[in-house]
Short mmCIF file of C-alpha atoms and ligand atoms in Angstrom, two decimals:
data_model
loop_
_atom_site.label_atom_id
_atom_site.label_comp_id
_atom_site.label_asym_id
_atom_site.label_seq_id
_atom_site.Cartn_x
_atom_site.Cartn_y
_atom_site.Cartn_z
CA MET A 18 18.78 -13.13 6.68
CA LEU A 19 16.04 -10.48 6.98
CA PRO A 20 12.93 -11.48 8.92
CA VAL A 21 9.96 -12.49 6.80
CA GLU A 22 6.82 -10.58 7.71
CA THR A 23 3.39 -12.06 7.26
CA SER A 24 -0.04 -10.62 8.06
CA ALA A 25 -0.10 -12.70 11.22
CA SER A 26 3.46 -11.89 12.37
CA VAL A 27 2.92 -8.14 12.11
CA GLY A 28 -0.58 -8.35 13.53
CA LEU A 29 -2.07 -6.94 10.31
CA PRO A 30 -5.73 -7.10 9.46
CA PRO A 31 -6.42 -8.87 6.15
CA PRO A 32 -5.58 -6.82 3.01
CA PRO A 33 -9.04 -5.34 2.14
CA LEU A 34 -8.77 -2.99 5.15
CA ARG A 35 -6.50 -0.48 3.50
CA ARG A 36 -5.95 3.13 4.44
CA ARG A 37 -4.99 5.50 1.65
CA ILE A 38 -3.83 9.10 1.84
CA THR A 39 -4.23 11.38 -1.16
CA ILE A 40 -1.43 13.84 -1.83
CA LEU A 41 -2.02 16.22 -4.76
CA GLY A 42 -4.41 13.73 -6.31
CA VAL A 43 -2.20 10.64 -5.91
CA ALA A 44 -3.48 7.98 -3.49
CA ILE A 45 -0.75 6.39 -1.39
CA ASP A 46 -1.15 3.42 0.96
CA ALA A 47 -0.36 4.21 4.60
CA VAL A 48 1.82 1.15 5.20
CA THR A 49 5.08 0.39 6.94
CA GLU A 50 7.74 -1.77 5.24
CA ALA A 51 6.58 -4.82 7.19
CA GLU A 52 2.94 -4.21 6.25
CA ALA A 53 3.79 -3.71 2.58
CA VAL A 54 5.56 -7.08 2.51
CA ALA A 55 2.69 -8.72 4.39
CA ARG A 56 0.24 -7.33 1.80
CA ILE A 57 2.37 -8.60 -1.06
CA ALA A 58 2.65 -12.02 0.62
CA ALA A 59 -1.16 -12.10 0.91
CA LEU A 60 -1.56 -11.08 -2.76
CA LEU A 61 0.81 -13.85 -3.85
CA GLU A 62 -1.24 -16.36 -1.91
CA ALA A 63 -4.57 -15.02 -3.18
CA GLY A 64 -3.47 -15.02 -6.86
CA GLY A 65 -4.19 -12.52 -9.62
CA VAL A 66 -1.93 -9.95 -11.27
CA HIS A 67 -0.90 -6.91 -9.21
CA GLN A 68 1.17 -3.84 -9.93
CA ILE A 69 3.02 -2.14 -7.07
CA CYS A 70 4.39 1.42 -7.35
CA THR A 71 7.00 2.94 -5.03
CA VAL A 72 5.79 6.54 -5.04
CA ASN A 73 8.01 9.50 -4.18
CA PRO A 74 7.43 13.27 -4.58
CA GLU A 75 8.74 13.20 -8.17
CA PHE A 76 6.02 10.66 -9.02
CA VAL A 77 3.38 13.00 -7.63
CA ILE A 78 4.62 15.95 -9.69
CA GLU A 79 4.92 13.78 -12.82
CA ALA A 80 1.39 12.42 -12.31
CA GLY A 81 0.12 16.01 -12.35
CA ARG A 82 1.58 16.47 -15.85
CA ASN A 83 1.07 12.97 -17.25
CA PRO A 84 -2.51 11.59 -17.12
CA GLU A 85 -1.42 8.15 -18.37
CA PHE A 86 1.02 7.83 -15.46
CA ALA A 87 -1.61 9.17 -13.02
CA ALA A 88 -4.02 6.46 -14.24
CA VAL A 89 -1.41 3.74 -13.72
CA LEU A 90 -0.80 4.93 -10.13
CA ALA A 91 -4.55 5.05 -9.50
CA ARG A 92 -5.01 1.47 -10.76
CA ALA A 93 -2.01 -0.02 -8.88
CA THR A 94 -2.87 -2.52 -6.17
CA LEU A 95 -0.41 -0.92 -3.78
CA CYS A 96 1.36 2.47 -3.84
CA THR A 97 4.03 2.59 -1.17
CA PRO A 98 5.31 5.89 0.28
CA ASP A 99 8.95 6.16 -0.80
CA GLY A 100 10.35 9.49 0.29
CA VAL A 101 10.57 11.59 3.42
CA GLY A 102 8.94 14.43 1.45
CA LEU A 103 5.70 12.44 1.22
CA LEU A 104 5.71 11.74 4.96
CA LEU A 105 6.21 15.42 5.78
CA ALA A 106 3.56 16.51 3.26
CA ALA A 107 1.05 13.98 4.60
CA ARG A 108 1.62 15.20 8.15
CA TYR A 109 1.29 18.83 7.05
CA LEU A 110 -1.97 18.02 5.25
CA GLY A 111 -3.30 16.45 8.45
CA GLN A 112 -3.33 12.81 7.24
CA PRO A 113 -0.06 11.29 8.48
CA LEU A 114 1.43 8.25 6.77
CA ARG A 115 2.82 5.47 8.95
CA GLY A 116 6.36 5.14 7.68
CA ARG A 117 8.59 5.16 4.65
CA VAL A 118 8.93 2.18 2.31
CA THR A 119 11.99 2.52 0.10
CA GLY A 120 12.46 0.45 -3.05
CA VAL A 121 15.73 -0.93 -1.66
CA GLU A 122 14.27 -2.14 1.65
CA LEU A 123 11.12 -3.48 -0.01
CA THR A 124 13.29 -5.44 -2.46
CA ARG A 125 15.48 -6.87 0.31
CA ARG A 126 12.48 -7.93 2.39
CA LEU A 127 10.75 -9.43 -0.64
CA ALA A 128 13.89 -11.40 -1.44
CA ALA A 129 13.74 -12.82 2.10
CA LEU A 130 10.06 -13.70 1.62
CA ALA A 131 10.79 -15.29 -1.77
CA ALA A 132 13.67 -17.37 -0.36
CA GLN A 133 11.50 -18.63 2.46
CA ARG A 134 8.43 -19.47 0.35
CA GLY A 135 10.14 -20.55 -2.87
CA TYR A 136 8.92 -17.64 -5.00
CA ARG A 137 10.92 -16.90 -8.14
CA ILE A 138 12.22 -13.38 -8.65
CA PHE A 139 13.23 -11.64 -11.91
CA LEU A 140 15.32 -8.44 -12.08
CA LEU A 141 14.74 -6.35 -15.21
CA GLY A 142 16.48 -3.06 -16.01
CA ALA A 143 19.49 -0.89 -15.06
CA ALA A 144 22.79 -0.89 -16.99
CA PRO A 145 24.15 -4.23 -18.27
CA GLY A 146 25.51 -6.35 -15.41
CA VAL A 147 23.91 -4.29 -12.63
CA ALA A 148 20.82 -6.52 -12.20
CA GLU A 149 23.11 -9.57 -11.93
CA ALA A 150 25.27 -7.86 -9.29
CA ALA A 151 22.15 -6.81 -7.35
CA ALA A 152 20.80 -10.39 -7.55
CA GLN A 153 24.06 -11.69 -6.09
CA VAL A 154 23.74 -9.30 -3.14
CA LEU A 155 20.13 -10.40 -2.59
CA ALA A 156 21.03 -14.09 -2.84
CA ARG A 157 23.80 -13.59 -0.26
CA GLU A 158 21.35 -11.93 2.12
CA ALA A 159 18.58 -14.45 1.45
CA PRO A 160 20.18 -17.88 0.96
CA GLY A 161 18.14 -20.17 -1.26
CA LEU A 162 16.67 -17.27 -3.27
CA LEU A 163 15.46 -18.50 -6.67
CA VAL A 164 16.54 -15.91 -9.25
CA ALA A 165 14.46 -16.63 -12.35
CA GLY A 166 16.46 -14.18 -14.44
CA CYS A 167 18.30 -10.87 -14.74
CA TYR A 168 18.30 -8.68 -17.81
CA ALA A 169 19.06 -5.02 -18.56
CA GLY A 170 16.91 -4.69 -21.71
CA SER A 171 15.21 -1.44 -22.59
CA PRO A 172 11.82 0.13 -21.85
CA THR A 173 11.24 1.06 -25.51
CA PRO A 174 8.04 -0.53 -26.88
CA ARG A 175 9.79 -2.26 -29.81
CA HIS A 176 11.69 -4.47 -27.35
CA GLU A 177 8.52 -5.60 -25.63
CA PRO A 178 7.79 -8.78 -27.62
CA PHE A 179 11.28 -10.11 -26.92
CA LEU A 180 11.16 -9.21 -23.21
CA GLN A 181 7.69 -10.70 -22.87
CA GLN A 182 8.88 -13.98 -24.35
CA MET A 183 11.96 -14.11 -22.15
CA ILE A 184 10.14 -13.27 -18.89
CA ARG A 185 7.22 -15.59 -19.61
CA ALA A 186 9.67 -18.44 -20.17
CA ALA A 187 11.41 -17.67 -16.84
CA ARG A 188 8.05 -17.90 -14.95
CA PRO A 189 8.82 -15.45 -12.13
CA ASP A 190 6.38 -14.77 -9.28
CA ILE A 191 7.87 -11.35 -8.57
CA LEU A 192 9.19 -9.04 -11.30
CA LEU A 193 11.30 -6.04 -10.27
CA VAL A 194 11.58 -3.41 -13.00
CA ALA A 195 14.31 -0.74 -12.76
CA TYR A 196 13.76 1.65 -15.68
CA GLY A 197 13.09 4.72 -13.54
CA HIS A 198 9.68 6.37 -13.32
CA PRO A 199 7.39 6.85 -15.18
CA ARG A 200 8.82 4.46 -17.80
CA GLN A 201 9.04 1.40 -15.53
CA ASP A 202 5.47 1.83 -14.25
CA LEU A 203 4.05 2.41 -17.73
CA TRP A 204 6.04 -0.59 -18.98
CA ILE A 205 4.55 -2.82 -16.28
CA ALA A 206 1.03 -1.54 -16.98
CA ARG A 207 1.44 -2.34 -20.70
CA ASN A 208 3.03 -5.76 -20.28
CA GLN A 209 2.07 -7.41 -17.00
CA GLU A 210 -1.14 -9.13 -18.14
CA ARG A 211 0.68 -10.74 -21.06
CA LEU A 212 3.60 -11.77 -18.81
CA GLY A 213 1.25 -13.39 -16.31
CA VAL A 214 3.57 -12.34 -13.45
CA PRO A 215 1.57 -12.09 -10.20
CA ILE A 216 3.56 -9.20 -8.69
CA ALA A 217 5.43 -6.51 -10.66
CA ILE A 218 7.10 -3.57 -8.96
CA GLY A 219 8.85 -0.50 -10.35
CA VAL A 220 11.95 -0.12 -8.20
CA GLY A 221 13.85 2.84 -9.75
CA GLY A 222 17.51 2.96 -8.82
CA THR A 223 17.32 -0.01 -6.40
CA PHE A 224 19.62 -2.29 -8.42
CA ASP A 225 22.26 0.47 -8.60
CA TYR A 226 22.18 0.90 -4.83
CA LEU A 227 22.28 -2.84 -4.13
CA ALA A 228 25.12 -3.38 -6.60
CA GLY A 229 26.95 -0.34 -5.22
CA THR A 230 27.19 1.41 -8.63
CA VAL A 231 25.53 4.49 -7.08
CA PRO A 232 26.38 5.25 -3.43
CA ARG A 233 23.41 5.47 -1.10
CA ALA A 234 23.15 8.47 1.23
CA PRO A 235 24.26 7.74 4.80
CA ARG A 236 21.42 6.79 7.14
CA TRP A 237 21.61 10.04 9.15
CA LEU A 238 21.19 12.11 5.98
CA ARG A 239 18.22 9.94 4.92
CA ARG A 240 16.64 10.37 8.36
CA LEU A 241 16.92 14.15 8.03
CA GLY A 242 15.14 13.95 4.67
CA LEU A 243 18.27 15.21 2.87
CA GLU A 244 18.89 12.24 0.57
CA TRP A 245 18.32 14.57 -2.38
CA LEU A 246 21.38 16.61 -1.35
CA HIS A 247 23.53 13.48 -1.52
CA ARG A 248 22.04 12.57 -4.91
CA LEU A 249 22.70 16.06 -6.22
CA ALA A 250 26.35 15.87 -5.14
CA HIS A 251 26.85 12.46 -6.82
CA GLN A 252 24.57 12.86 -9.85
CA PRO A 253 24.37 16.59 -10.71
CA GLN A 254 22.48 15.65 -13.91
CA ARG A 255 19.50 14.92 -11.64
CA LEU A 256 19.03 18.62 -10.87
CA PRO A 257 15.74 19.02 -12.84
CA ARG A 258 14.31 15.99 -11.06
CA ILE A 259 15.44 17.28 -7.67
CA ILE A 260 13.67 20.56 -8.44
CA ASP A 261 10.49 18.49 -8.93
CA ALA A 262 11.09 16.45 -5.78
CA VAL A 263 11.88 19.32 -3.44
CA PRO A 264 10.94 22.98 -4.20
CA ARG A 265 8.17 22.25 -6.73
CA PHE A 266 6.61 19.56 -4.55
CA ILE A 267 6.74 21.77 -1.43
CA TRP A 268 5.20 24.67 -3.37
CA HIS A 269 2.30 22.55 -4.63
CA VAL A 270 1.61 21.09 -1.18
CA LEU A 271 1.60 24.55 0.45
CA LYS A 272 -0.68 25.87 -2.31
CA LYS A 273 -3.04 22.92 -1.93
CA ASN A 274 -3.23 23.37 1.84
CA ARG A 275 -3.96 27.08 1.49
CA ARG A 276 -6.73 26.32 -1.00
CA THR A 277 -8.22 23.63 1.25
CA GLY A 278 -8.02 26.00 4.23
CA GLU A 279 -9.80 28.72 2.25
CA GLN A 280 -12.52 26.27 1.17
CA ARG A 281 -12.95 25.14 4.78
CA ASN A 282 -13.29 28.74 5.97
CA ARG A 283 -15.78 29.51 3.20
CA ARG A 284 -17.88 26.46 4.13
CA ALA A 285 -17.77 27.45 7.83
CA GLU A 286 -18.87 31.00 6.91
CA GLU A 287 -21.72 29.64 4.77
CA GLN A 288 -22.87 27.33 7.54
CA LYS A 289 -22.74 30.19 10.05
CA SER A 290 -24.80 32.49 7.84
CA ARG A 291 -27.30 29.66 7.14
CA GLY A 292 -27.62 29.18 10.92
CA THR A 293 -28.25 32.89 11.46
CA GLU A 294 -30.90 32.87 8.67
CA LYS A 295 -32.69 29.94 10.33
CA GLN A 296 -32.65 31.68 13.72
CA LYS A 297 -34.11 34.82 12.11
CA ASN A 298 -36.88 32.79 10.44
CA VAL A 299 -37.73 31.03 13.73
CA ALA A 300 -37.86 34.40 15.52
CA THR A 301 -40.27 35.91 12.94
N1 UDP B 285 17.32 2.78 -16.72
C1 UDP B 285 17.39 1.77 -17.66
N2 UDP B 285 17.02 2.03 -18.94
C2 UDP B 285 16.54 3.25 -19.31
C3 UDP B 285 16.46 4.28 -18.34
C4 UDP B 285 16.84 4.02 -17.03
O1 UDP B 285 17.78 0.66 -17.35
O2 UDP B 285 16.22 3.43 -20.48
C5 UDP B 285 17.72 2.48 -15.32
C6 UDP B 285 18.93 3.24 -14.82
O3 UDP B 285 20.11 2.57 -15.23
C7 UDP B 285 18.71 3.18 -13.32
C8 UDP B 285 17.19 3.19 -13.20
O4 UDP B 285 16.68 2.89 -14.47
O5 UDP B 285 19.20 1.98 -12.80
C9 UDP B 285 16.61 4.55 -12.82
O6 UDP B 285 16.97 4.89 -11.55
P1 UDP B 285 16.41 6.23 -10.88
O7 UDP B 285 17.11 6.37 -9.58
O8 UDP B 285 16.55 7.37 -11.85
O9 UDP B 285 14.88 5.87 -10.68
P2 UDP B 285 13.65 6.79 -10.24
O10 UDP B 285 14.18 7.78 -9.25
O11 UDP B 285 13.13 7.42 -11.47
O12 UDP B 285 12.64 5.87 -9.68
#
């Protein structure tokens, strides 16, 4: 069973002390996996309704094109950094993040937390049968896990009344939604208040990885930041998305840094010339 992290066990300050890094206009919380789980544990204790987004470079590019999605990310209680690309970009922009929080690991750790504290978990999305298979894997890893429900469903708005009714009746504390971004995050934003679920998280392809329907890249490839290469080999239809996640993202980050550098230089020049002016005035 995975260890359950709490604010106290990871030596975390209470949740209000958050550090956020902005990459191309998207604010991301500088948290490790353990800290993300500790925050979520604290939110569950404190009450209220909270949306969590697992942000990767594709999210950032999509947010630049889709203001509705950008607004959802901006309003989320927690945006975790999912993707080596974000870590590298943050370091390059001079505001390093503290670690990567993948949807899969976050889900596994949350299942451990839920099993220990008696929270009910609901898995929504992915192809029929995949959520159930993922729930079985989670329940094996976290004995005693209370699975409130599993359902593939669809993110189309006309299915919302039915899904709302079903999820409300299941009374989950944590809702994991696997419809891929931006659909899953927009779906949560539209429905969470009415569902009354305290924590809802968009988890992308997590159920597929847990159930083994899509192979996950080996750890060494993930460490090198080359997970996208593995995805491309197994799911060539993802090419347009990989273009967003890798070359387009890198290009935008480099462009942004150049612009910020130019602005910094301009400000320094202006300050210098203002200083010279002052000296001249004092002299005369
Ligand atoms: N999916 C779904 N219904 C849809 C579209 C997607 O259930 O209408 C599921 C799909 O089966 C997969 C997940 O959403 O399990 C998307 O995974 P992906 O890795 O593409 O997520 P992302 O990288 O966008 O977060």
